[in-house]
Amino acid sequence: MLTIRAVHFDDFIPNWRTHSEVINYNVLVLVMEGKVTYRIENEDYTGERGDFMFIPHGSRRAGENHPSGPHQKFTIIFNYEVDAMPFIPFLHDKKFVHFKLWRLQYLHRRFERLYEETRQGENFRTFICHGILQELIGIIARELEKPEVIPIKMKYAEKIKHYLLDHYREQIEIKDLARLIQRSPNYTIAVFREVIGQSPIKYIHQLRVIEACNLLLNSDMSISNISNYLGYYDTSYFFRVFKKHTSMSPTDFMTYGNQQDAAQLFT
């Protein structure tokens, strides 16, 4: 059984510091911006954007801003009963864990949603919060089981990702991405899927649909204009892609959707 004691969002706090102590709880940390320094059992660790840390119950921990300045991070403080939990290796090992997450965008939204839920007084809040924390623990456990991706593959995937973020409204073919990293089309697809968790084409559609959700809710553009703006010159095809990803048509999303829904469309 999980017990959430607190969820914090440290938003570039000047002179942030936590004193050295042996903690009687577990801590999940997701660093979003800047750098933070922790001292765990007399060893120093620096967390930066995209880094996840697990600090287990019984650790001696201290933390402070990195010399480079303040940081932005989420922290979840929780306890759990071993006998009431399924076997989760990193919880069972009770060792400090520090690695870089490759699903940062999605996990950021889940940490953020948990933080928001703990500050609301709505019905079923505890049930929802426990569900989000269980999901986060499961995703992290799965990430830790994956073989380490070699640096050159990370470099290729990040280069492709940044290109797609800048050009997702354009007509992009795999051969263009292959040329970008000077590798074959098949290798390009494989390395992107290995690191990012989905194909480049699916990632393009994801970016387009996220932007479509934003425009449907926050602009006066017609669905046809949004389709063209995002590179879908066949509006019926845009409808099919949108519904495949959101389970709603663009028309229904305009009527029933909201920004929170849009933030949780993709895993």
PDB file of C-alpha atoms in Angstrom:
ATOM      1  CA  MET A   1       0.000   0.000   0.000  1.00  0.00           C
ATOM      2  CA  LEU A   2       1.240   3.474  -0.899  1.00  0.00           C
ATOM      3  CA  THR A   3       0.948   6.502   1.351  1.00  0.00           C
ATOM      4  CA  ILE A   4       1.694   9.889  -0.216  1.00  0.00           C
ATOM      5  CA  ARG A   5       3.057  12.239   2.407  1.00  0.00           C
ATOM      6  CA  ALA A   6       3.684  15.277   0.195  1.00  0.00           C
ATOM      7  CA  VAL A   7       4.219  16.427  -3.391  1.00  0.00           C
ATOM      8  CA  HIS A   8       6.342  19.539  -3.953  1.00  0.00           C
ATOM      9  CA  PHE A   9       7.153  21.731  -6.931  1.00  0.00           C
ATOM     10  CA  ASP A  10      10.332  23.751  -6.388  1.00  0.00           C
ATOM     11  CA  ASP A  11      10.220  26.579  -8.911  1.00  0.00           C
ATOM     12  CA  PHE A  12      13.642  28.243  -9.010  1.00  0.00           C
ATOM     13  CA  ILE A  13      13.751  28.861  -5.250  1.00  0.00           C
ATOM     14  CA  PRO A  14      16.717  31.083  -4.273  1.00  0.00           C
ATOM     15  CA  ASN A  15      18.979  29.573  -1.618  1.00  0.00           C
ATOM     16  CA  TRP A  16      17.071  26.249  -1.663  1.00  0.00           C
ATOM     17  CA  ARG A  17      18.575  23.779   0.772  1.00  0.00           C
ATOM     18  CA  THR A  18      17.567  20.733   2.785  1.00  0.00           C
ATOM     19  CA  HIS A  19      19.675  19.831   5.789  1.00  0.00           C
ATOM     20  CA  SER A  20      21.450  16.519   6.255  1.00  0.00           C
ATOM     21  CA  GLU A  21      19.266  13.864   7.892  1.00  0.00           C
ATOM     22  CA  VAL A  22      18.368  10.203   7.747  1.00  0.00           C
ATOM     23  CA  ILE A  23      14.949  10.207   6.079  1.00  0.00           C
ATOM     24  CA  ASN A  24      12.059   7.971   7.203  1.00  0.00           C
ATOM     25  CA  TYR A  25      10.331   8.122   3.820  1.00  0.00           C
ATOM     26  CA  ASN A  26      11.068   7.584   0.115  1.00  0.00           C
ATOM     27  CA  VAL A  27      11.597  10.390  -2.394  1.00  0.00           C
ATOM     28  CA  LEU A  28      11.062  10.509  -6.165  1.00  0.00           C
ATOM     29  CA  VAL A  29      12.703  13.510  -7.857  1.00  0.00           C
ATOM     30  CA  LEU A  30      12.197  14.763 -11.423  1.00  0.00           C
ATOM     31  CA  VAL A  31      14.446  17.664 -12.435  1.00  0.00           C
ATOM     32  CA  MET A  32      12.881  19.926 -15.070  1.00  0.00           C
ATOM     33  CA  GLU A  33      15.281  22.849 -15.394  1.00  0.00           C
ATOM     34  CA  GLY A  34      18.641  23.921 -13.971  1.00  0.00           C
ATOM     35  CA  LYS A  35      20.712  21.704 -11.694  1.00  0.00           C
ATOM     36  CA  VAL A  36      20.380  20.463  -8.121  1.00  0.00           C
ATOM     37  CA  THR A  37      23.024  18.859  -5.914  1.00  0.00           C
ATOM     38  CA  TYR A  38      22.300  16.033  -3.486  1.00  0.00           C
ATOM     39  CA  ARG A  39      24.617  14.385  -0.995  1.00  0.00           C
ATOM     40  CA  ILE A  40      23.497  10.788  -0.442  1.00  0.00           C
ATOM     41  CA  GLU A  41      25.438   8.659   2.047  1.00  0.00           C
ATOM     42  CA  ASN A  42      28.499  10.933   1.708  1.00  0.00           C
ATOM     43  CA  GLU A  43      28.471  10.821  -2.105  1.00  0.00           C
ATOM     44  CA  ASP A  44      27.657  13.911  -4.206  1.00  0.00           C
ATOM     45  CA  TYR A  45      25.247  13.745  -7.156  1.00  0.00           C
ATOM     46  CA  THR A  46      24.109  16.442  -9.595  1.00  0.00           C
ATOM     47  CA  GLY A  47      20.679  16.245 -11.186  1.00  0.00           C
ATOM     48  CA  GLU A  48      19.861  18.217 -14.340  1.00  0.00           C
ATOM     49  CA  ARG A  49      17.000  18.492 -16.821  1.00  0.00           C
ATOM     50  CA  GLY A  50      15.429  15.110 -17.512  1.00  0.00           C
ATOM     51  CA  ASP A  51      17.105  13.386 -14.560  1.00  0.00           C
ATOM     52  CA  PHE A  52      15.159  11.105 -12.248  1.00  0.00           C
ATOM     53  CA  MET A  53      16.307  10.211  -8.747  1.00  0.00           C
ATOM     54  CA  PHE A  54      14.977   7.765  -6.185  1.00  0.00           C
ATOM     55  CA  ILE A  55      16.152   8.302  -2.607  1.00  0.00           C
ATOM     56  CA  PRO A  56      15.097   5.341  -0.440  1.00  0.00           C
ATOM     57  CA  HIS A  57      13.881   5.267   3.133  1.00  0.00           C
ATOM     58  CA  GLY A  58      16.791   5.208   5.593  1.00  0.00           C
ATOM     59  CA  SER A  59      19.210   7.221   3.420  1.00  0.00           C
ATOM     60  CA  ARG A  60      21.217  10.108   4.811  1.00  0.00           C
ATOM     61  CA  ARG A  61      20.337  12.941   2.470  1.00  0.00           C
ATOM     62  CA  ALA A  62      21.165  16.607   2.039  1.00  0.00           C
ATOM     63  CA  GLY A  63      20.434  18.880  -0.906  1.00  0.00           C
ATOM     64  CA  GLU A  64      21.019  22.386  -2.207  1.00  0.00           C
ATOM     65  CA  ASN A  65      21.020  24.497  -5.339  1.00  0.00           C
ATOM     66  CA  HIS A  66      23.867  23.825  -7.719  1.00  0.00           C
ATOM     67  CA  PRO A  67      26.500  26.614  -7.884  1.00  0.00           C
ATOM     68  CA  SER A  68      25.111  27.473 -11.335  1.00  0.00           C
ATOM     69  CA  GLY A  69      21.890  28.754  -9.746  1.00  0.00           C
ATOM     70  CA  PRO A  70      18.328  27.729  -8.768  1.00  0.00           C
ATOM     71  CA  HIS A  71      16.513  24.810 -10.320  1.00  0.00           C
ATOM     72  CA  GLN A  72      13.013  23.542 -11.046  1.00  0.00           C
ATOM     73  CA  LYS A  73      11.935  20.090  -9.920  1.00  0.00           C
ATOM     74  CA  PHE A  74       9.087  17.923  -8.641  1.00  0.00           C
ATOM     75  CA  THR A  75       9.480  15.740  -5.553  1.00  0.00           C
ATOM     76  CA  ILE A  76       7.114  13.038  -4.300  1.00  0.00           C
ATOM     77  CA  ILE A  77       7.500  11.930  -0.692  1.00  0.00           C
ATOM     78  CA  PHE A  78       5.867   8.593   0.100  1.00  0.00           C
ATOM     79  CA  ASN A  79       5.918   5.410   2.138  1.00  0.00           C
ATOM     80  CA  TYR A  80       4.809   1.915   1.217  1.00  0.00           C
ATOM     81  CA  GLU A  81       4.181  -1.456   2.847  1.00  0.00           C
ATOM     82  CA  VAL A  82       6.371  -4.089   1.242  1.00  0.00           C
ATOM     83  CA  ASP A  83       3.921  -6.942   1.828  1.00  0.00           C
ATOM     84  CA  ALA A  84       1.103  -5.027   0.136  1.00  0.00           C
ATOM     85  CA  MET A  85       3.089  -4.114  -2.988  1.00  0.00           C
ATOM     86  CA  PRO A  86       3.988  -6.157  -6.072  1.00  0.00           C
ATOM     87  CA  PHE A  87       7.698  -6.772  -6.568  1.00  0.00           C
ATOM     88  CA  ILE A  88       9.251  -3.548  -7.885  1.00  0.00           C
ATOM     89  CA  PRO A  89      13.030  -4.040  -8.208  1.00  0.00           C
ATOM     90  CA  PHE A  90      14.217  -0.494  -7.499  1.00  0.00           C
ATOM     91  CA  LEU A  91      11.943  -0.209  -4.448  1.00  0.00           C
ATOM     92  CA  HIS A  92      12.978  -3.647  -3.228  1.00  0.00           C
ATOM     93  CA  ASP A  93      16.715  -2.913  -3.592  1.00  0.00           C
ATOM     94  CA  LYS A  94      16.423   0.231  -1.415  1.00  0.00           C
ATOM     95  CA  LYS A  95      19.354   1.849  -3.214  1.00  0.00           C
ATOM     96  CA  PHE A  96      19.770   5.367  -4.567  1.00  0.00           C
ATOM     97  CA  VAL A  97      18.862   5.519  -8.273  1.00  0.00           C
ATOM     98  CA  HIS A  98      19.872   8.268 -10.705  1.00  0.00           C
ATOM     99  CA  PHE A  99      19.289   8.128 -14.456  1.00  0.00           C
ATOM    100  CA  LYS A 100      17.952  10.179 -17.366  1.00  0.00           C
ATOM    101  CA  LEU A 101      14.354   9.679 -18.470  1.00  0.00           C
ATOM    102  CA  TRP A 102      13.524   9.515 -22.172  1.00  0.00           C
ATOM    103  CA  ARG A 103       9.777  10.009 -21.717  1.00  0.00           C
ATOM    104  CA  LEU A 104      10.275  13.364 -20.036  1.00  0.00           C
ATOM    105  CA  GLN A 105       7.328  15.166 -21.629  1.00  0.00           C
ATOM    106  CA  TYR A 106       4.782  12.574 -20.543  1.00  0.00           C
ATOM    107  CA  LEU A 107       6.267  12.030 -17.079  1.00  0.00           C
ATOM    108  CA  HIS A 108       6.411  15.775 -16.529  1.00  0.00           C
ATOM    109  CA  ARG A 109       2.664  15.918 -17.138  1.00  0.00           C
ATOM    110  CA  ARG A 110       2.026  13.050 -14.710  1.00  0.00           C
ATOM    111  CA  PHE A 111       4.158  14.612 -11.947  1.00  0.00           C
ATOM    112  CA  GLU A 112       2.381  17.906 -12.595  1.00  0.00           C
ATOM    113  CA  ARG A 113      -1.055  16.268 -12.475  1.00  0.00           C
ATOM    114  CA  LEU A 114      -0.210  14.565  -9.178  1.00  0.00           C
ATOM    115  CA  TYR A 115       0.978  17.881  -7.737  1.00  0.00           C
ATOM    116  CA  GLU A 116      -2.272  19.561  -8.830  1.00  0.00           C
ATOM    117  CA  GLU A 117      -4.454  16.742  -7.479  1.00  0.00           C
ATOM    118  CA  THR A 118      -2.881  16.925  -4.014  1.00  0.00           C
ATOM    119  CA  ARG A 119      -3.934  20.572  -3.838  1.00  0.00           C
ATOM    120  CA  GLN A 120      -7.567  20.008  -4.758  1.00  0.00           C
ATOM    121  CA  GLY A 121     -10.407  19.025  -2.477  1.00  0.00           C
ATOM    122  CA  GLU A 122     -12.421  17.154  -5.094  1.00  0.00           C
ATOM    123  CA  ASN A 123     -13.978  13.725  -4.578  1.00  0.00           C
ATOM    124  CA  PHE A 124     -11.786  10.639  -5.105  1.00  0.00           C
ATOM    125  CA  ARG A 125      -8.594  12.702  -4.858  1.00  0.00           C
ATOM    126  CA  THR A 126      -6.736  10.062  -2.814  1.00  0.00           C
ATOM    127  CA  PHE A 127      -7.755   7.279  -5.193  1.00  0.00           C
ATOM    128  CA  ILE A 128      -6.599   9.270  -8.233  1.00  0.00           C
ATOM    129  CA  CYS A 129      -3.312  10.303  -6.580  1.00  0.00           C
ATOM    130  CA  HIS A 130      -2.467   6.711  -5.692  1.00  0.00           C
ATOM    131  CA  GLY A 131      -3.202   5.668  -9.269  1.00  0.00           C
ATOM    132  CA  ILE A 132      -0.868   8.304 -10.704  1.00  0.00           C
ATOM    133  CA  LEU A 133       1.926   7.370  -8.289  1.00  0.00           C
ATOM    134  CA  GLN A 134       1.561   3.677  -9.118  1.00  0.00           C
ATOM    135  CA  GLU A 135       1.745   4.526 -12.821  1.00  0.00           C
ATOM    136  CA  LEU A 136       4.912   6.590 -12.285  1.00  0.00           C
ATOM    137  CA  ILE A 137       6.574   3.820 -10.276  1.00  0.00           C
ATOM    138  CA  GLY A 138       5.666   1.264 -12.958  1.00  0.00           C
ATOM    139  CA  ILE A 139       7.013   3.414 -15.805  1.00  0.00           C
ATOM    140  CA  ILE A 140      10.251   4.085 -13.917  1.00  0.00           C
ATOM    141  CA  ALA A 141      10.689   0.371 -13.128  1.00  0.00           C
ATOM    142  CA  ARG A 142      10.198  -0.442 -16.815  1.00  0.00           C
ATOM    143  CA  GLU A 143      12.689   2.243 -17.879  1.00  0.00           C
ATOM    144  CA  LEU A 144      15.294   0.808 -15.502  1.00  0.00           C
ATOM    145  CA  GLU A 145      14.925  -2.631 -17.077  1.00  0.00           C
ATOM    146  CA  LYS A 146      15.796  -1.380 -20.551  1.00  0.00           C
ATOM    147  CA  PRO A 147      19.389  -1.897 -21.709  1.00  0.00           C
ATOM    148  CA  GLU A 148      21.444   1.270 -21.658  1.00  0.00           C
ATOM    149  CA  VAL A 149      21.344   3.153 -24.935  1.00  0.00           C
ATOM    150  CA  ILE A 150      24.806   3.917 -26.283  1.00  0.00           C
ATOM    151  CA  PRO A 151      25.638   7.656 -26.503  1.00  0.00           C
ATOM    152  CA  ILE A 152      25.804   7.820 -30.315  1.00  0.00           C
ATOM    153  CA  LYS A 153      22.240   6.480 -30.583  1.00  0.00           C
ATOM    154  CA  MET A 154      21.074   9.085 -28.078  1.00  0.00           C
ATOM    155  CA  LYS A 155      22.796  11.750 -30.139  1.00  0.00           C
ATOM    156  CA  TYR A 156      21.105  10.612 -33.361  1.00  0.00           C
ATOM    157  CA  ALA A 157      17.658  10.362 -31.743  1.00  0.00           C
ATOM    158  CA  GLU A 158      17.927  13.783 -30.109  1.00  0.00           C
ATOM    159  CA  LYS A 159      19.041  15.341 -33.409  1.00  0.00           C
ATOM    160  CA  ILE A 160      16.023  13.846 -35.189  1.00  0.00           C
ATOM    161  CA  LYS A 161      13.690  14.839 -32.356  1.00  0.00           C
ATOM    162  CA  HIS A 162      14.814  18.464 -32.389  1.00  0.00           C
ATOM    163  CA  TYR A 163      14.416  18.559 -36.163  1.00  0.00           C
ATOM    164  CA  LEU A 164      10.867  17.210 -35.899  1.00  0.00           C
ATOM    165  CA  LEU A 165       9.985  19.721 -33.190  1.00  0.00           C
ATOM    166  CA  ASP A 166      11.046  22.518 -35.541  1.00  0.00           C
ATOM    167  CA  HIS A 167       9.528  21.110 -38.761  1.00  0.00           C
ATOM    168  CA  TYR A 168       6.560  18.921 -37.770  1.00  0.00           C
ATOM    169  CA  ARG A 169       4.117  21.007 -39.852  1.00  0.00           C
ATOM    170  CA  GLU A 170       6.102  20.269 -43.007  1.00  0.00           C
ATOM    171  CA  GLN A 171       5.997  17.186 -45.223  1.00  0.00           C
ATOM    172  CA  ILE A 172       8.825  15.048 -43.846  1.00  0.00           C
ATOM    173  CA  GLU A 173       9.978  11.725 -45.255  1.00  0.00           C
ATOM    174  CA  ILE A 174      12.172   9.150 -43.547  1.00  0.00           C
ATOM    175  CA  LYS A 175      14.860   9.665 -46.177  1.00  0.00           C
ATOM    176  CA  ASP A 176      15.120  13.318 -45.023  1.00  0.00           C
ATOM    177  CA  LEU A 177      15.745  12.186 -41.444  1.00  0.00           C
ATOM    178  CA  ALA A 178      18.194   9.513 -42.609  1.00  0.00           C
ATOM    179  CA  ARG A 179      20.126  12.163 -44.501  1.00  0.00           C
ATOM    180  CA  LEU A 180      20.187  14.275 -41.323  1.00  0.00           C
ATOM    181  CA  ILE A 181      22.202  11.651 -39.424  1.00  0.00           C
ATOM    182  CA  GLN A 182      23.832  10.119 -42.522  1.00  0.00           C
ATOM    183  CA  ARG A 183      22.434   6.664 -41.897  1.00  0.00           C
ATOM    184  CA  SER A 184      20.013   4.341 -43.710  1.00  0.00           C
ATOM    185  CA  PRO A 185      16.231   4.851 -43.436  1.00  0.00           C
ATOM    186  CA  ASN A 186      15.773   1.527 -41.615  1.00  0.00           C
ATOM    187  CA  TYR A 187      18.493   2.368 -39.097  1.00  0.00           C
ATOM    188  CA  THR A 188      16.978   5.832 -38.607  1.00  0.00           C
ATOM    189  CA  ILE A 189      13.564   4.395 -37.743  1.00  0.00           C
ATOM    190  CA  ALA A 190      15.079   1.742 -35.466  1.00  0.00           C
ATOM    191  CA  VAL A 191      17.305   4.094 -33.464  1.00  0.00           C
ATOM    192  CA  PHE A 192      14.529   6.664 -32.972  1.00  0.00           C
ATOM    193  CA  ARG A 193      12.107   3.981 -31.808  1.00  0.00           C
ATOM    194  CA  GLU A 194      14.710   2.497 -29.453  1.00  0.00           C
ATOM    195  CA  VAL A 195      15.454   5.802 -27.732  1.00  0.00           C
ATOM    196  CA  ILE A 196      12.151   7.697 -27.953  1.00  0.00           C
ATOM    197  CA  GLY A 197       9.795   4.732 -27.823  1.00  0.00           C
ATOM    198  CA  GLN A 198       7.902   5.329 -31.066  1.00  0.00           C
ATOM    199  CA  SER A 199       8.529   5.778 -34.770  1.00  0.00           C
ATOM    200  CA  PRO A 200       9.351   9.207 -36.241  1.00  0.00           C
ATOM    201  CA  ILE A 201       6.048   9.228 -38.173  1.00  0.00           C
ATOM    202  CA  LYS A 202       3.997   8.527 -35.047  1.00  0.00           C
ATOM    203  CA  TYR A 203       5.927  11.244 -33.220  1.00  0.00           C
ATOM    204  CA  ILE A 204       5.107  13.753 -35.999  1.00  0.00           C
ATOM    205  CA  HIS A 205       1.399  12.916 -35.748  1.00  0.00           C
ATOM    206  CA  GLN A 206       1.595  13.274 -31.979  1.00  0.00           C
ATOM    207  CA  LEU A 207       3.093  16.757 -32.238  1.00  0.00           C
ATOM    208  CA  ARG A 208       0.498  17.785 -34.797  1.00  0.00           C
ATOM    209  CA  VAL A 209      -2.448  16.505 -32.777  1.00  0.00           C
ATOM    210  CA  ILE A 210      -1.209  18.197 -29.598  1.00  0.00           C
ATOM    211  CA  GLU A 211      -1.010  21.466 -31.512  1.00  0.00           C
ATOM    212  CA  ALA A 212      -4.422  20.792 -33.061  1.00  0.00           C
ATOM    213  CA  CYS A 213      -5.913  20.417 -29.573  1.00  0.00           C
ATOM    214  CA  ASN A 214      -4.426  23.758 -28.583  1.00  0.00           C
ATOM    215  CA  LEU A 215      -5.768  25.498 -31.689  1.00  0.00           C
ATOM    216  CA  LEU A 216      -9.226  23.933 -31.379  1.00  0.00           C
ATOM    217  CA  LEU A 217      -9.547  25.237 -27.832  1.00  0.00           C
ATOM    218  CA  ASN A 218      -7.695  28.539 -28.035  1.00  0.00           C
ATOM    219  CA  SER A 219      -8.137  29.952 -31.541  1.00  0.00           C
ATOM    220  CA  ASP A 220     -10.910  30.873 -33.937  1.00  0.00           C
ATOM    221  CA  MET A 221      -9.372  28.855 -36.782  1.00  0.00           C
ATOM    222  CA  SER A 222     -11.709  26.501 -38.607  1.00  0.00           C
ATOM    223  CA  ILE A 223     -11.017  22.767 -38.573  1.00  0.00           C
ATOM    224  CA  SER A 224     -10.149  22.939 -42.270  1.00  0.00           C
ATOM    225  CA  ASN A 225      -7.645  25.743 -41.661  1.00  0.00           C
ATOM    226  CA  ILE A 226      -6.094  23.857 -38.730  1.00  0.00           C
ATOM    227  CA  SER A 227      -5.765  20.784 -40.928  1.00  0.00           C
ATOM    228  CA  ASN A 228      -3.947  22.774 -43.609  1.00  0.00           C
ATOM    229  CA  TYR A 229      -1.820  24.625 -41.063  1.00  0.00           C
ATOM    230  CA  LEU A 230      -0.584  21.332 -39.649  1.00  0.00           C
ATOM    231  CA  GLY A 231       0.237  19.834 -43.022  1.00  0.00           C
ATOM    232  CA  TYR A 232      -2.876  17.698 -43.460  1.00  0.00           C
ATOM    233  CA  TYR A 233      -4.152  18.869 -46.807  1.00  0.00           C
ATOM    234  CA  ASP A 234      -6.899  16.238 -46.786  1.00  0.00           C
ATOM    235  CA  THR A 235      -9.290  17.243 -43.982  1.00  0.00           C
ATOM    236  CA  SER A 236     -10.878  13.789 -43.838  1.00  0.00           C
ATOM    237  CA  TYR A 237      -7.429  12.290 -43.195  1.00  0.00           C
ATOM    238  CA  PHE A 238      -6.850  14.853 -40.425  1.00  0.00           C
ATOM    239  CA  PHE A 239     -10.167  13.746 -38.860  1.00  0.00           C
ATOM    240  CA  ARG A 240      -9.031  10.096 -38.921  1.00  0.00           C
ATOM    241  CA  VAL A 241      -5.627  10.836 -37.415  1.00  0.00           C
ATOM    242  CA  PHE A 242      -7.102  13.080 -34.721  1.00  0.00           C
ATOM    243  CA  LYS A 243      -9.732  10.544 -33.698  1.00  0.00           C
ATOM    244  CA  LYS A 244      -7.188   7.715 -33.668  1.00  0.00           C
ATOM    245  CA  HIS A 245      -5.070   9.611 -31.124  1.00  0.00           C
ATOM    246  CA  THR A 246      -7.785  11.227 -29.008  1.00  0.00           C
ATOM    247  CA  SER A 247     -10.841   8.954 -29.439  1.00  0.00           C
ATOM    248  CA  MET A 248     -12.783  12.108 -30.362  1.00  0.00           C
ATOM    249  CA  SER A 249     -13.376  13.931 -33.590  1.00  0.00           C
ATOM    250  CA  PRO A 250     -12.033  17.508 -33.831  1.00  0.00           C
ATOM    251  CA  THR A 251     -15.642  18.725 -33.664  1.00  0.00           C
ATOM    252  CA  ASP A 252     -16.333  16.799 -30.446  1.00  0.00           C
ATOM    253  CA  PHE A 253     -13.059  17.966 -28.938  1.00  0.00           C
ATOM    254  CA  MET A 254     -14.025  21.590 -29.536  1.00  0.00           C
ATOM    255  CA  THR A 255     -17.257  20.942 -27.648  1.00  0.00           C
ATOM    256  CA  TYR A 256     -16.221  18.578 -24.865  1.00  0.00           C
ATOM    257  CA  GLY A 257     -12.424  18.713 -24.639  1.00  0.00           C
ATOM    258  CA  ASN A 258     -10.220  20.818 -22.391  1.00  0.00           C
ATOM    259  CA  GLN A 259      -6.539  21.599 -22.008  1.00  0.00           C
ATOM    260  CA  GLN A 260      -6.095  19.020 -19.260  1.00  0.00           C
ATOM    261  CA  ASP A 261      -7.478  16.336 -21.561  1.00  0.00           C
ATOM    262  CA  ALA A 262      -5.060  17.405 -24.272  1.00  0.00           C
ATOM    263  CA  ALA A 263      -2.124  17.137 -21.881  1.00  0.00           C
ATOM    264  CA  GLN A 264      -2.884  13.469 -21.180  1.00  0.00           C
ATOM    265  CA  LEU A 265      -3.584  12.170 -24.645  1.00  0.00           C
ATOM    266  CA  PHE A 266      -0.256  10.494 -25.203  1.00  0.00           C
ATOM    267  CA  THR A 267       1.721   7.907 -23.296  1.00  0.00           C
TER     268      THR A 267
END
